[in-house]
Short mmCIF file of C-alpha atoms and ligand atoms in Angstrom, two decimals:
data_model
loop_
_atom_site.label_atom_id
_atom_site.label_comp_id
_atom_site.label_asym_id
_atom_site.label_seq_id
_atom_site.Cartn_x
_atom_site.Cartn_y
_atom_site.Cartn_z
CA MET A 1 -67.53 108.87 -21.25
CA ALA A 2 -67.43 110.17 -17.32
CA ILE A 3 -69.04 108.51 -14.36
CA GLU A 4 -70.41 110.27 -11.16
CA ILE A 5 -70.28 108.86 -7.90
CA GLN A 6 -71.36 110.21 -4.55
CA ALA A 7 -68.54 110.23 -2.29
CA TYR A 8 -70.56 110.40 0.99
CA ALA A 9 -69.64 112.21 4.52
CA LYS A 10 -68.95 109.28 7.09
CA ILE A 11 -69.74 110.32 11.63
CA ASN A 12 -68.02 108.32 13.98
CA LEU A 13 -71.41 106.70 16.39
CA HIS A 14 -68.39 105.62 19.04
CA LEU A 15 -64.66 106.54 18.31
CA ASP A 16 -62.22 105.23 20.90
CA VAL A 17 -58.52 105.45 21.37
CA THR A 18 -57.12 102.52 22.61
CA ALA A 19 -53.02 102.25 22.05
CA LEU A 20 -50.08 104.33 20.55
CA ARG A 21 -48.95 102.46 17.96
CA GLU A 22 -44.98 101.26 16.15
CA ASP A 23 -45.68 102.24 13.04
CA GLY A 24 -46.89 105.64 14.81
CA TYR A 25 -50.49 104.89 14.17
CA HIS A 26 -53.08 104.77 16.86
CA ASP A 27 -55.01 101.33 17.71
CA LEU A 28 -58.78 102.47 17.60
CA ILE A 29 -62.22 100.98 18.26
CA THR A 30 -65.02 103.00 16.12
CA VAL A 31 -68.47 102.31 14.61
CA MET A 32 -69.05 104.67 11.31
CA GLN A 33 -72.19 105.13 10.21
CA SER A 34 -72.39 107.36 6.15
CA LEU A 35 -74.58 110.67 5.72
CA SER A 36 -76.59 111.76 2.77
CA LEU A 37 -74.33 114.73 2.61
CA CYS A 38 -71.65 114.33 0.21
CA ASP A 39 -69.15 115.41 -2.79
CA LYS A 40 -69.68 115.07 -6.25
CA VAL A 41 -66.89 112.85 -7.85
CA THR A 42 -66.76 112.56 -11.69
CA VAL A 43 -64.22 110.95 -13.44
CA GLU A 44 -63.29 110.88 -16.86
CA LEU A 45 -60.38 108.93 -18.77
CA PHE A 46 -58.46 110.52 -21.84
CA GLU A 47 -55.61 109.30 -23.79
CA ALA A 48 -52.22 110.93 -22.13
CA VAL A 49 -49.19 110.87 -24.48
CA GLY A 50 -46.30 108.60 -22.23
CA GLU A 51 -46.92 109.14 -18.89
CA SER A 52 -50.18 109.07 -16.58
CA GLU A 53 -51.56 112.21 -16.56
CA ILE A 54 -53.68 112.85 -13.47
CA LEU A 55 -56.07 116.59 -13.33
CA ILE A 56 -58.22 117.24 -10.64
CA GLU A 57 -61.27 120.44 -10.86
CA CYS A 58 -62.42 121.32 -7.85
CA ASP A 59 -65.15 124.28 -7.01
CA ASP A 60 -64.00 124.67 -3.91
CA LYS A 61 -60.57 126.75 -4.05
CA ARG A 62 -59.16 125.45 -0.98
CA ALA A 63 -58.43 121.90 -1.73
CA PRO A 64 -55.06 121.36 -3.38
CA LEU A 65 -55.14 119.98 -6.78
CA ASP A 66 -52.27 118.24 -6.83
CA GLU A 67 -50.72 114.97 -4.89
CA ARG A 68 -51.74 116.28 -1.74
CA ASN A 69 -55.63 115.27 -2.41
CA ILE A 70 -56.05 112.29 -1.84
CA ALA A 71 -58.38 111.46 -5.31
CA HIS A 72 -54.82 112.27 -6.74
CA LYS A 73 -53.14 109.63 -5.00
CA ALA A 74 -55.97 107.17 -5.33
CA ALA A 75 -55.97 107.80 -9.68
CA ARG A 76 -52.20 106.93 -9.08
CA ALA A 77 -52.41 103.72 -6.87
CA PHE A 78 -55.03 102.63 -9.22
CA LEU A 79 -53.32 102.83 -12.51
CA GLU A 80 -50.38 101.50 -10.71
CA ALA A 81 -51.43 98.45 -9.39
CA LEU A 82 -53.50 97.96 -13.00
CA ASP A 83 -50.39 98.92 -14.41
CA ARG A 84 -51.83 100.95 -17.08
CA LYS A 85 -50.71 104.27 -17.85
CA SER A 86 -53.99 106.91 -18.65
CA GLY A 87 -55.42 110.09 -18.40
CA VAL A 88 -57.16 110.42 -15.73
CA LYS A 89 -59.58 113.99 -14.98
CA ILE A 90 -61.07 114.15 -11.84
CA LYS A 91 -63.63 117.31 -10.68
CA ILE A 92 -65.16 117.43 -7.53
CA GLN A 93 -67.86 119.08 -6.37
CA LYS A 94 -67.54 119.95 -2.48
CA ASN A 95 -70.02 120.20 -0.11
CA ILE A 96 -68.39 118.20 2.66
CA PRO A 97 -66.83 120.71 5.07
CA MET A 98 -62.79 120.31 4.38
CA SER A 99 -61.10 118.67 7.71
CA ALA A 100 -63.94 118.22 9.86
CA GLY A 101 -63.69 114.70 10.87
CA LEU A 102 -66.23 113.67 8.60
CA ALA A 103 -63.80 112.34 6.18
CA GLY A 104 -64.42 114.44 3.34
CA GLY A 105 -61.14 113.95 1.60
CA SER A 106 -61.30 110.34 2.15
CA ALA A 107 -64.72 110.37 0.21
CA ASP A 108 -63.50 111.64 -2.64
CA GLY A 109 -60.43 109.07 -2.82
CA ALA A 110 -62.49 106.25 -2.12
CA ALA A 111 -64.98 107.46 -5.03
CA THR A 112 -62.34 107.83 -7.51
CA LEU A 113 -61.24 104.19 -6.51
CA VAL A 114 -64.86 103.09 -7.53
CA ALA A 115 -65.39 105.30 -10.76
CA LEU A 116 -62.09 103.90 -12.34
CA ASN A 117 -63.19 100.32 -11.19
CA LYS A 118 -66.25 100.90 -13.15
CA LEU A 119 -64.31 102.66 -16.20
CA PHE A 120 -62.11 99.61 -16.62
CA GLY A 121 -64.24 97.16 -16.36
CA GLU A 122 -64.19 96.33 -12.97
CA PRO A 123 -60.81 94.80 -13.23
CA PHE A 124 -60.33 94.78 -9.40
CA SER A 125 -62.85 93.18 -6.47
CA LEU A 126 -64.03 94.97 -3.78
CA ASN A 127 -61.04 93.10 -1.53
CA LYS A 128 -58.54 95.05 -3.60
CA LEU A 129 -60.16 98.22 -3.88
CA CYS A 130 -60.24 98.10 -0.11
CA GLU A 131 -56.60 96.99 0.10
CA LEU A 132 -55.61 100.01 -1.98
CA GLY A 133 -57.97 102.60 0.02
CA ALA A 134 -56.69 101.52 2.74
CA SER A 135 -52.83 102.45 1.64
CA LEU A 136 -54.31 105.94 0.59
CA GLY A 137 -56.08 106.55 4.30
CA ALA A 138 -57.34 104.75 6.98
CA ASP A 139 -61.07 106.02 6.46
CA VAL A 140 -61.24 105.13 2.64
CA PRO A 141 -62.24 101.69 2.99
CA PHE A 142 -65.45 102.71 5.33
CA CYS A 143 -65.87 105.30 2.44
CA ILE A 144 -66.05 102.82 -0.34
CA VAL A 145 -68.36 100.73 1.11
CA CYS A 146 -70.48 103.20 2.77
CA GLY A 147 -73.57 102.18 4.93
CA CYS A 148 -72.54 101.36 8.84
CA ALA A 149 -70.00 99.58 10.18
CA TYR A 150 -67.17 98.71 13.20
CA SER A 151 -63.99 98.73 13.48
CA GLU A 152 -60.85 98.46 14.89
CA GLU A 153 -56.87 98.63 14.89
CA ARG A 154 -56.03 101.42 12.34
CA GLY A 155 -59.49 101.74 11.77
CA ASP A 156 -59.01 100.39 7.60
CA LYS A 157 -61.29 96.90 7.89
CA PRO A 158 -64.66 98.03 8.62
CA ARG A 159 -67.05 94.91 9.33
CA ALA A 160 -70.83 95.90 7.70
CA LEU A 161 -73.52 96.56 10.35
CA PRO A 162 -76.58 97.31 9.75
CA SER A 163 -77.20 100.63 8.05
CA LEU A 164 -79.44 102.88 10.43
CA PRO A 165 -82.37 103.49 9.59
CA GLU A 166 -82.73 105.78 5.87
CA GLU A 167 -85.36 108.10 7.71
CA SER A 168 -83.52 108.61 10.95
CA LEU A 169 -83.12 112.31 10.57
CA PHE A 170 -78.94 113.91 11.42
CA VAL A 171 -77.66 117.69 11.46
CA ILE A 172 -74.44 117.79 10.58
CA ALA A 173 -72.95 121.10 11.42
CA CYS A 174 -69.35 122.55 11.24
CA GLY A 175 -67.86 126.16 12.08
CA GLY A 176 -64.19 127.60 12.25
CA GLU A 177 -60.83 126.57 11.64
CA GLY A 178 -60.60 122.93 10.67
CA VAL A 179 -58.38 120.33 12.81
CA SER A 180 -55.37 118.55 11.53
CA THR A 181 -55.91 115.11 12.83
CA PRO A 182 -52.28 114.31 13.70
CA MET A 183 -52.74 117.25 16.02
CA ALA A 184 -55.77 115.39 17.48
CA TYR A 185 -54.06 112.54 18.41
CA SER A 186 -51.37 114.56 19.96
CA LEU A 187 -53.28 116.15 22.16
CA LEU A 188 -54.78 112.30 23.17
CA ASP A 189 -51.65 110.99 23.67
CA GLU A 190 -50.61 113.65 26.06
CA LYS A 191 -53.81 113.11 28.09
CA TYR A 192 -53.84 109.58 28.17
CA ASP A 193 -50.24 108.99 28.95
CA SER A 194 -50.01 107.48 25.29
CA PHE A 195 -53.06 105.24 26.87
CA LEU A 196 -50.78 102.96 28.61
CA ASN A 197 -53.15 102.07 31.59
CA TYR A 198 -55.77 102.85 29.20
CA SER A 199 -59.28 100.72 29.40
CA PRO A 200 -61.70 101.39 26.51
CA ARG A 201 -65.47 102.00 26.07
CA ASN A 202 -67.67 99.16 25.73
CA THR A 203 -69.79 99.18 21.97
CA ASP A 204 -72.17 96.36 22.84
CA LYS A 205 -74.80 98.72 23.98
CA LEU A 206 -74.38 100.71 20.87
CA ILE A 207 -74.02 97.83 18.67
CA ASP A 208 -77.53 95.98 20.40
CA CYS A 209 -79.32 99.82 19.42
CA ILE A 210 -77.84 99.12 15.67
CA LYS A 211 -79.07 95.84 15.79
CA LYS A 212 -82.89 96.99 16.41
CA ASN A 213 -82.88 99.69 14.39
CA ASN A 214 -82.87 101.89 17.12
CA CYS A 215 -82.01 105.92 15.86
CA ALA A 216 -83.70 106.87 19.10
CA GLU A 217 -81.79 104.63 21.79
CA ILE A 218 -78.36 105.57 19.71
CA CYS A 219 -78.67 108.81 21.41
CA GLU A 220 -77.77 107.38 24.92
CA HIS A 221 -74.74 105.33 23.46
CA LEU A 222 -72.62 108.23 21.48
CA PHE A 223 -69.15 108.43 22.44
CA ASN A 224 -66.35 110.39 21.07
CA ILE A 225 -62.65 110.25 23.29
CA PHE A 226 -61.61 113.75 21.26
CA GLU A 227 -64.83 115.48 21.78
CA GLU A 228 -63.26 116.77 25.68
CA PRO A 229 -59.53 117.33 24.46
CA VAL A 230 -60.17 118.79 20.90
CA SER A 231 -63.49 121.03 22.49
CA GLN A 232 -60.45 122.74 24.70
CA HIS A 233 -58.64 124.10 21.70
CA ARG A 234 -62.15 125.21 20.12
CA GLU A 235 -64.65 127.33 22.10
CA VAL A 236 -66.76 126.55 18.57
CA ILE A 237 -67.93 123.10 19.33
CA SER A 238 -69.33 123.23 22.53
CA ILE A 239 -71.39 126.55 21.10
CA VAL A 240 -72.62 124.58 18.25
CA ARG A 241 -72.98 121.65 20.18
CA ASN A 242 -75.70 123.08 22.48
CA GLU A 243 -77.12 125.30 20.09
CA LEU A 244 -78.03 121.99 18.67
CA LEU A 245 -79.58 120.36 22.16
CA ARG A 246 -81.58 124.29 22.74
CA CYS A 247 -83.29 123.20 19.26
CA GLY A 248 -84.12 120.03 20.09
CA ALA A 249 -81.60 117.65 19.18
CA LYS A 250 -82.05 114.21 21.50
CA ALA A 251 -78.19 113.75 21.25
CA ALA A 252 -75.23 115.87 19.66
CA MET A 253 -71.37 114.65 19.56
CA MET A 254 -68.37 115.90 17.56
CA SER A 255 -67.43 113.49 14.90
CA GLY A 256 -64.32 112.21 14.64
CA SER A 257 -61.45 114.54 15.17
CA GLY A 258 -63.56 117.38 14.83
CA PRO A 259 -64.78 119.96 14.63
CA SER A 260 -68.01 119.00 12.72
CA VAL A 261 -70.93 118.24 14.78
CA PHE A 262 -73.61 115.64 14.29
CA ALA A 263 -77.17 115.75 15.70
CA ILE A 264 -79.99 113.25 16.06
CA PHE A 265 -83.83 114.88 16.38
CA ASP A 266 -87.20 113.40 15.61
CA SER A 267 -88.73 116.41 14.51
CA LEU A 268 -88.02 117.77 11.28
CA ASP A 269 -89.31 121.18 12.40
CA ASN A 270 -86.73 121.38 14.87
CA ALA A 271 -83.67 119.64 12.73
CA GLU A 272 -84.86 122.62 10.14
CA SER A 273 -84.81 125.36 12.87
CA ALA A 274 -81.21 124.10 13.71
CA VAL A 275 -80.07 124.16 10.70
CA ALA A 276 -81.21 127.81 10.21
CA ALA A 277 -80.53 128.82 13.85
CA ILE A 278 -76.68 127.78 12.96
CA GLY A 279 -76.62 129.44 9.81
CA LYS A 280 -77.40 132.41 11.35
CA MET A 281 -74.46 132.16 13.47
CA GLY A 282 -72.40 132.00 9.99
CA TYR A 283 -71.68 128.50 10.34
CA PHE A 284 -72.56 125.41 8.46
CA ALA A 285 -75.44 123.37 8.94
CA THR A 286 -77.35 120.46 7.17
CA VAL A 287 -80.13 117.86 7.23
CA ALA A 288 -78.68 114.45 6.25
CA HIS A 289 -79.95 110.86 6.63
CA PRO A 290 -77.89 107.63 6.72
CA VAL A 291 -77.13 105.97 3.77
CA PRO A 292 -76.69 102.20 3.52
CA ARG A 293 -73.71 100.11 1.77
CA ARG A 294 -73.25 100.37 -1.60
CA ILE A 295 -74.32 97.98 -4.43
CA PHE A 296 -71.26 97.14 -6.53
O1 C5P B 1 -55.02 108.00 7.72
P1 C5P B 1 -55.25 109.02 7.58
O2 C5P B 1 -54.05 109.48 6.39
O3 C5P B 1 -56.78 109.62 7.28
O4 C5P B 1 -54.89 109.52 9.14
C1 C5P B 1 -54.75 110.86 9.43
C2 C5P B 1 -53.48 110.70 10.48
O5 C5P B 1 -53.96 110.84 11.54
C3 C5P B 1 -52.45 110.00 10.53
O6 C5P B 1 -51.04 110.52 9.85
C4 C5P B 1 -52.04 109.66 12.15
O7 C5P B 1 -51.00 110.87 12.63
C5 C5P B 1 -53.38 109.58 12.42
N1 C5P B 1 -54.00 108.88 12.29
C6 C5P B 1 -53.93 107.22 13.88
N2 C5P B 1 -54.02 106.33 13.52
C7 C5P B 1 -55.56 106.08 12.84
C8 C5P B 1 -55.65 106.82 11.75
C9 C5P B 1 -55.10 108.35 11.98
O8 C5P B 1 -52.81 107.93 14.34
N3 C5P B 1 -55.98 104.44 13.14
#
């Protein structure tokens, strides 16, 4: 039996970094939302002789097929936690741009955990699955639960917020070379002197708008600490952002550590024109909608 799980892209409506931790990670404050742009992850078990065997197929040749792929790590971690040996075949249909600040790799890892838990008859609780996810990457627990969430510290313990209305209109656009997340964090360390005297932005107004289901007002409270320093290294980010605004976006901001940019629209015509305009520039763009929390 094979199970297909949608691995949804995430955007950060708010992303602030507040401290450099002793473990090399950073403390952050973030509000994340899943969007309908997704990879499709199909997982199937097969009998393996002796040791576990994990096979990955992906339609995008740039994706690694070995331990460097979070889906591979996820399958290994799941089998070890369950103390079982098995063959696991994972097929990934890649639609989320890679190294783009959209948590595409984390989403594939999360989808693999969700699929394996179903295939093995739900041996793990949601909490345990998220704990396993956190050991693979900070965004993985959020990519398991999806919807909208607030998170602090390493960003790996999302607390649910009401998901934005499903009819809200977003465009996700992405051009140029991918951004390495560690490089983006080191740009911040330089700019903010390792956050020794940094005061984080308040998220109250953004969270109020989310609780009021008000996607229009959210536009005034978007924030991403990475946007300015990463944009200085990737001219394409400002080009894409300006084009989205020129096409009528109510707001546009870089997601995660970039270089993807998301924009909020109130007209489908404008959103589709923006997708066409960015496509003509040779970059990726698509309309997307908020995705609510996964039902387990
Ligand atoms: O957790 P993930 O593997 O996605 O993180 C990739 C890199 O991003 C980490 O190796 C670290 O350099 C940086 N990071 C961080 N603080 C976080 C999350 C990620 O410094 N809270």
